Amino acid sequence: MRVERKKESDDLFPSVPGLHVETMAEAQKHVDNLTKPLGALGRLEETFVRLAGITGETVPSLDRKVVVVFCGDHGVTEEGVSAYPSEVTGLMIRNFCDGKAAVNVFARCYGAKVRVVDVGSQLTELPAGVLNRKVRAGTANMVKGPAMSGAEAIQAIRVGLEMAQEMKEQGFQLAAVGEMGIGNTTAAAAVSASLTGRPVEELVGRGTGIDDVALKKKGEAIRRSLEVNQPDPSDPLDVLAKVGGLELAAMTGFILGACAQRLSTVIDGVISTASALAAFRLVPGVRDYLFASHLSEEPAHQVLLKQLELDPLIDASMRLGEGSGAVLSFPLFDGAVAAAREMATFADLGM
């Protein structure tokens, strides 16, 4: 049985405009005339051309960048699936606000802003700087029933949609999406298994660095959650509600909203990519606006990227989350645009 859904979900998902095809052709022609062999800059060239198609500018500007970190707790941690207790989610939220987490450090290196959104943590008092968009204080244990109701999943998606609009209105030109939530690699693996139909054992990973005993518990928890809840693979909203998480639903909404507003969007690791696949299944046009930053160590990540037909820019064997890998890819975007703007063309050389 599907989780309860409101009629409002019928018009929840915005349409995504097509890319500026003529601008992409102009950008490709420009790149091909730079003083280098054709295609020599590889994925940087593809990145630049798609940025042109998204923005409608032959040489786009990426001066303003942001990473939005959605935070939420997970009831499934009761099953011993993580190396850390749920309290660490709240501690990390404070760490983000103090500017001491990895994503903060990387963002400072590359001139990006960090926005922290609490969509579902167990914190009762939020640190200054956190955007309070809490739907509920953590999900229920999905091994025993749905992680949340359909109405709560919709509310979390709306949080993401609204955050995307705010980022666009604030003038950001490149947005990364990240997350924090102890237990969320378990939820992401369950979402991945449901949406892709792949066996759980091919998708479950060590997340926070769990040992073999905890890894076995994690796999069993995912299998039981799928058996108990029977999420409908054809209905991403049903999947997110039953075996997902509040931050996963919010990231799905953010991706949908950002792409609808022509905001270039960079996904991070396995958790944000699970949300991206849910968004893609809801509105296929989002794929053109998505960039894969890196290849996570989590086994489900490669499966998800193949489903999205996206190639990662970096392979650094990371599995940190937070949007850290997405922010690490920002210099490659800057390099792609700088090369197109500043390199000489063969015409400049008189050829």
Coordinates of C-alpha atoms in Angstrom, one line a residue:
M1 CA 0.0 0.0 0.0
R2 CA 1.3 3.5 -0.9
V3 CA 1.8 6.0 1.8
E4 CA -1.0 8.6 2.0
R5 CA -0.5 11.4 -0.5
K6 CA -2.2 14.7 -0.8
K7 CA -3.7 16.0 -4.0
E8 CA -1.3 18.9 -3.8
S9 CA 1.5 16.5 -4.9
D10 CA -0.1 16.5 -8.4
D11 CA 1.2 20.1 -9.1
L12 CA 4.2 20.0 -6.7
F13 CA 6.9 19.3 -9.3
P14 CA 7.9 22.3 -11.5
S15 CA 8.6 21.9 -15.2
V16 CA 12.2 22.2 -16.3
P17 CA 13.0 24.3 -19.4
G18 CA 15.1 22.9 -22.2
L19 CA 18.7 24.0 -22.7
H20 CA 19.6 26.9 -25.0
V21 CA 20.6 24.7 -28.0
E22 CA 21.9 27.6 -30.1
T23 CA 24.1 28.9 -27.3
M24 CA 25.5 25.5 -26.8
A25 CA 26.4 25.3 -30.5
E26 CA 28.1 28.7 -30.2
A27 CA 30.0 27.6 -27.1
Q28 CA 31.1 24.3 -28.8
K29 CA 32.3 26.2 -31.8
H30 CA 34.3 28.6 -29.5
V31 CA 35.8 25.7 -27.6
D32 CA 36.8 23.9 -30.8
N33 CA 38.7 27.0 -32.0
L34 CA 40.8 27.4 -28.8
T35 CA 44.5 26.7 -29.2
K36 CA 44.4 23.0 -28.4
P37 CA 43.6 19.7 -30.1
L38 CA 39.9 19.1 -30.5
G39 CA 38.4 17.6 -27.3
A40 CA 41.8 17.9 -25.4
L41 CA 40.2 19.3 -22.3
G42 CA 37.8 16.4 -22.0
R43 CA 35.0 16.7 -19.5
L44 CA 35.9 20.4 -18.9
E45 CA 34.7 21.1 -22.4
E46 CA 31.4 19.2 -22.0
T47 CA 31.0 21.1 -18.7
F48 CA 31.5 24.5 -20.3
V49 CA 29.1 23.8 -23.2
R50 CA 26.4 22.6 -20.8
L51 CA 26.9 25.7 -18.6
A52 CA 26.4 27.8 -21.7
G53 CA 23.2 25.8 -22.5
I54 CA 21.9 26.3 -19.0
T55 CA 22.6 30.0 -18.7
G56 CA 22.1 31.1 -22.3
E57 CA 25.5 32.8 -22.2
T58 CA 28.3 31.7 -24.5
V59 CA 30.8 32.4 -21.8
P60 CA 28.9 32.2 -18.5
S61 CA 30.0 33.7 -15.2
L62 CA 30.3 31.5 -12.0
D63 CA 31.4 34.2 -9.6
R64 CA 28.9 33.3 -6.9
K65 CA 28.8 29.7 -5.7
V66 CA 26.9 28.0 -2.8
V67 CA 26.6 24.6 -1.1
V68 CA 23.4 23.9 0.7
V69 CA 23.7 21.3 3.4
F70 CA 20.4 19.6 4.4
C71 CA 20.3 17.9 7.8
G72 CA 18.1 15.2 9.3
D73 CA 18.1 12.3 11.7
H74 CA 17.1 8.7 11.0
G75 CA 15.2 6.3 13.1
V76 CA 17.0 3.3 11.5
T77 CA 20.1 4.1 13.6
E78 CA 18.3 2.0 16.3
E79 CA 19.4 -1.1 14.2
G80 CA 23.1 -0.4 14.8
V81 CA 23.8 0.6 11.2
S82 CA 26.3 3.4 11.9
A83 CA 29.6 3.8 13.7
Y84 CA 28.2 7.0 15.4
P85 CA 25.1 7.7 17.4
S86 CA 22.4 10.0 16.2
E87 CA 23.7 12.8 18.5
V88 CA 26.5 13.4 16.0
T89 CA 24.1 14.9 13.5
G90 CA 23.5 17.8 16.0
L91 CA 27.2 18.1 16.8
M92 CA 28.0 18.4 13.1
I93 CA 25.3 21.0 12.6
R94 CA 27.1 23.1 15.2
N95 CA 30.4 22.3 13.5
F96 CA 29.1 23.7 10.2
C97 CA 27.9 26.8 11.9
D98 CA 31.4 27.3 13.5
G99 CA 33.0 26.9 10.1
K100 CA 35.1 23.9 11.1
A101 CA 33.7 21.0 9.0
A102 CA 35.4 19.8 5.8
V103 CA 32.8 21.4 3.6
N104 CA 33.4 24.8 5.3
V105 CA 37.2 24.5 4.8
F106 CA 36.8 23.6 1.1
A107 CA 34.2 26.3 0.6
R108 CA 36.6 29.0 2.0
C109 CA 39.3 27.7 -0.3
Y110 CA 37.2 28.1 -3.4
G111 CA 35.1 31.2 -2.6
A112 CA 31.8 29.5 -2.0
K113 CA 29.1 30.1 0.7
V114 CA 27.7 27.4 2.9
R115 CA 24.0 27.4 3.9
V116 CA 22.9 24.9 6.6
V117 CA 19.2 23.8 6.6
D118 CA 17.7 21.7 9.4
V119 CA 14.9 19.8 7.8
G120 CA 14.7 17.0 10.4
S121 CA 17.3 16.8 13.1
Q122 CA 16.6 15.9 16.7
L123 CA 18.1 19.2 17.9
T124 CA 15.7 21.3 20.0
E125 CA 17.8 24.4 20.0
L126 CA 19.5 25.3 16.8
P127 CA 22.8 27.2 16.6
A128 CA 22.8 30.7 15.1
G129 CA 23.1 30.5 11.3
V130 CA 21.0 27.4 10.8
L131 CA 17.9 27.8 8.7
N132 CA 15.1 26.2 10.6
R133 CA 12.9 24.3 8.1
K134 CA 12.2 21.3 10.4
V135 CA 9.4 19.0 9.2
R136 CA 9.8 16.6 12.2
A137 CA 12.5 15.6 14.6
G138 CA 14.0 12.7 12.6
T139 CA 12.3 9.9 10.7
A140 CA 10.8 6.7 12.2
N141 CA 12.7 3.5 12.1
M142 CA 12.0 2.3 8.5
V143 CA 12.5 -1.3 9.5
K144 CA 9.3 -1.2 11.5
G145 CA 7.2 0.9 9.1
P146 CA 7.4 4.0 6.8
A147 CA 10.2 6.5 7.6
M148 CA 7.6 9.3 7.3
S149 CA 4.2 10.0 5.9
G150 CA 3.5 11.1 2.3
A151 CA 2.5 14.5 3.6
E152 CA 5.8 14.9 5.4
A153 CA 7.8 13.8 2.4
I154 CA 5.9 16.5 0.3
Q155 CA 6.6 19.1 3.0
A156 CA 10.4 18.2 2.9
I157 CA 10.4 18.5 -0.9
R158 CA 8.8 21.9 -0.6
V159 CA 11.6 22.9 1.8
G160 CA 14.1 22.1 -1.0
L161 CA 12.0 23.9 -3.6
E162 CA 11.9 27.0 -1.5
M163 CA 15.6 26.9 -0.8
A164 CA 16.4 26.6 -4.5
Q165 CA 14.3 29.7 -5.1
E166 CA 16.1 31.6 -2.4
M167 CA 19.5 30.7 -3.7
K168 CA 18.5 31.8 -7.2
E169 CA 17.1 35.1 -5.8
Q170 CA 20.3 35.7 -3.9
G171 CA 22.2 35.6 -7.2
F172 CA 24.1 32.3 -6.9
Q173 CA 25.2 30.9 -10.3
L174 CA 26.4 27.4 -9.2
A175 CA 24.8 25.4 -6.4
A176 CA 26.1 22.2 -4.8
V177 CA 23.8 20.1 -2.7
G178 CA 25.0 18.3 0.4
E179 CA 23.7 16.6 3.6
M180 CA 24.3 15.5 7.1
G181 CA 22.4 12.8 9.0
I182 CA 23.7 9.8 10.9
G183 CA 22.2 6.7 9.2
N184 CA 21.5 8.3 5.9
T185 CA 23.7 6.0 3.8
T186 CA 21.3 3.2 5.0
A187 CA 18.4 5.2 3.7
A188 CA 20.2 6.1 0.5
A189 CA 21.0 2.4 -0.2
A190 CA 17.3 1.5 0.4
V191 CA 16.2 4.2 -2.0
S192 CA 18.8 3.1 -4.5
A193 CA 17.7 -0.5 -4.3
S194 CA 14.0 0.4 -4.8
L195 CA 14.6 2.8 -7.7
T196 CA 17.1 0.6 -9.6
G197 CA 15.9 -2.9 -8.7
R198 CA 19.5 -3.9 -7.9
P199 CA 20.2 -6.4 -5.0
V200 CA 20.9 -4.8 -1.7
E201 CA 24.3 -6.6 -1.4
E202 CA 25.5 -4.8 -4.5
L203 CA 24.6 -1.4 -3.0
V204 CA 25.3 -1.4 0.7
G205 CA 28.5 0.2 1.8
R206 CA 30.5 1.0 5.0
G207 CA 29.2 4.6 5.3
T208 CA 30.8 6.0 8.5
G209 CA 33.4 3.3 8.4
I210 CA 31.5 0.4 10.0
D211 CA 33.0 -3.0 10.7
D212 CA 31.8 -6.3 9.2
V213 CA 29.3 -6.9 11.9
A214 CA 27.6 -3.6 11.5
L215 CA 27.8 -3.9 7.7
K216 CA 25.8 -7.2 8.0
K217 CA 23.3 -5.4 10.3
K218 CA 23.0 -2.6 7.8
G219 CA 22.3 -4.9 4.9
E220 CA 19.7 -6.8 6.9
A221 CA 18.0 -3.5 8.0
I222 CA 17.7 -2.4 4.4
R223 CA 16.3 -5.7 3.2
R224 CA 13.7 -5.7 6.1
S225 CA 12.7 -2.1 5.4
L226 CA 12.0 -3.0 1.8
E227 CA 10.0 -6.1 2.7
V228 CA 8.0 -4.3 5.4
N229 CA 7.2 -1.2 3.4
Q230 CA 7.1 -2.4 -0.2
P231 CA 7.9 1.0 -1.8
D232 CA 6.6 1.4 -5.3
P233 CA 9.6 1.8 -7.7
S234 CA 7.5 3.7 -10.1
D235 CA 6.6 6.3 -7.5
P236 CA 9.7 8.1 -6.2
L237 CA 7.7 10.0 -3.7
D238 CA 6.4 6.7 -2.2
V239 CA 10.0 5.5 -2.1
L240 CA 11.3 8.6 -0.3
A241 CA 8.6 8.5 2.2
K242 CA 8.8 4.8 3.1
V243 CA 12.6 4.2 3.1
G244 CA 14.2 7.6 2.5
G245 CA 14.9 10.5 4.8
L246 CA 13.9 14.1 5.4
E247 CA 17.1 15.5 4.0
L248 CA 16.9 13.1 1.0
A249 CA 13.4 14.5 0.2
A250 CA 14.6 18.1 0.7
M251 CA 17.5 17.5 -1.7
T252 CA 15.1 16.1 -4.3
G253 CA 13.1 19.2 -4.0
F254 CA 16.2 21.4 -4.2
I255 CA 17.3 19.7 -7.4
L256 CA 13.9 20.1 -8.9
G257 CA 13.6 23.7 -8.0
A258 CA 17.2 24.7 -9.0
C259 CA 16.9 23.0 -12.4
A260 CA 13.5 24.6 -13.0
Q261 CA 15.1 28.0 -12.5
R262 CA 18.2 27.3 -14.7
L263 CA 20.5 27.1 -11.7
S264 CA 23.5 24.8 -12.5
T265 CA 23.5 22.1 -9.8
V266 CA 26.4 19.9 -8.6
I267 CA 25.6 16.7 -6.8
D268 CA 27.9 15.2 -4.2
G269 CA 28.1 11.5 -3.2
V270 CA 25.7 8.6 -2.9
I271 CA 23.1 10.3 -0.8
S272 CA 22.6 13.4 -2.9
T273 CA 22.8 11.2 -6.1
A274 CA 20.0 9.0 -4.7
S275 CA 17.9 12.2 -4.4
A276 CA 19.0 13.2 -7.9
L277 CA 17.7 9.9 -9.3
A278 CA 14.4 10.4 -7.5
A279 CA 14.2 13.9 -9.0
F280 CA 15.1 12.6 -12.5
R281 CA 12.3 10.0 -12.2
L282 CA 9.9 12.7 -11.3
V283 CA 11.0 15.3 -13.9
P284 CA 13.5 13.8 -16.5
G285 CA 14.6 17.2 -17.7
V286 CA 16.6 17.8 -14.6
R287 CA 19.4 15.6 -15.9
D288 CA 20.6 18.3 -18.3
Y289 CA 21.2 20.7 -15.3
L290 CA 23.1 18.2 -13.1
F291 CA 26.8 17.8 -12.8
A292 CA 28.4 14.8 -11.0
S293 CA 31.3 16.1 -8.9
H294 CA 33.0 12.9 -7.8
L295 CA 32.8 9.1 -7.6
S296 CA 32.2 8.0 -4.0
E297 CA 33.6 4.8 -2.4
E298 CA 30.0 3.8 -1.7
P299 CA 29.1 1.0 -4.1
A300 CA 25.7 2.3 -4.9
H301 CA 27.1 5.6 -6.2
Q302 CA 28.4 4.2 -9.5
V303 CA 25.1 2.4 -10.1
L304 CA 23.2 5.6 -9.5
L305 CA 25.4 7.7 -11.8
K306 CA 25.0 5.2 -14.6
Q307 CA 21.2 5.4 -14.2
L308 CA 21.6 9.2 -14.6
E309 CA 24.1 8.9 -17.4
L310 CA 26.5 11.3 -15.6
D311 CA 30.3 11.0 -15.5
P312 CA 32.0 12.3 -12.3
L313 CA 34.7 14.9 -12.6
I314 CA 36.8 13.6 -9.7
D315 CA 37.7 10.1 -8.4
A316 CA 39.3 10.7 -5.0
S317 CA 37.9 7.6 -3.1
M318 CA 35.8 9.9 -0.8
R319 CA 32.8 9.1 1.3
L320 CA 32.4 12.0 3.6
G321 CA 29.2 13.7 2.4
E322 CA 28.4 17.2 3.5
G323 CA 28.7 18.3 -0.1
S324 CA 32.5 18.2 0.3
G325 CA 33.2 16.4 -2.9
A326 CA 30.9 18.7 -4.8
V327 CA 32.7 21.8 -3.5
L328 CA 36.1 20.2 -4.3
S329 CA 35.0 20.1 -8.0
F330 CA 34.3 23.9 -8.1
P331 CA 37.8 24.7 -9.3
L332 CA 37.2 22.5 -12.4
F333 CA 34.1 24.6 -13.2
D334 CA 36.2 27.8 -12.8
G335 CA 38.9 26.3 -14.9
A336 CA 36.5 25.4 -17.7
V337 CA 35.1 28.9 -17.9
A338 CA 38.5 30.6 -17.5
A339 CA 40.0 28.5 -20.3
A340 CA 37.1 29.5 -22.6
R341 CA 37.3 33.1 -21.7
E342 CA 41.1 33.6 -21.7
M343 CA 42.7 31.1 -24.0
A344 CA 43.7 32.3 -27.5
T345 CA 41.9 31.0 -30.5
F346 CA 43.5 29.8 -33.7
A347 CA 42.1 32.9 -35.3
D348 CA 44.1 35.0 -32.8
L349 CA 47.2 33.3 -34.1
G350 CA 46.3 34.1 -37.7
M351 CA 45.4 30.6 -38.6

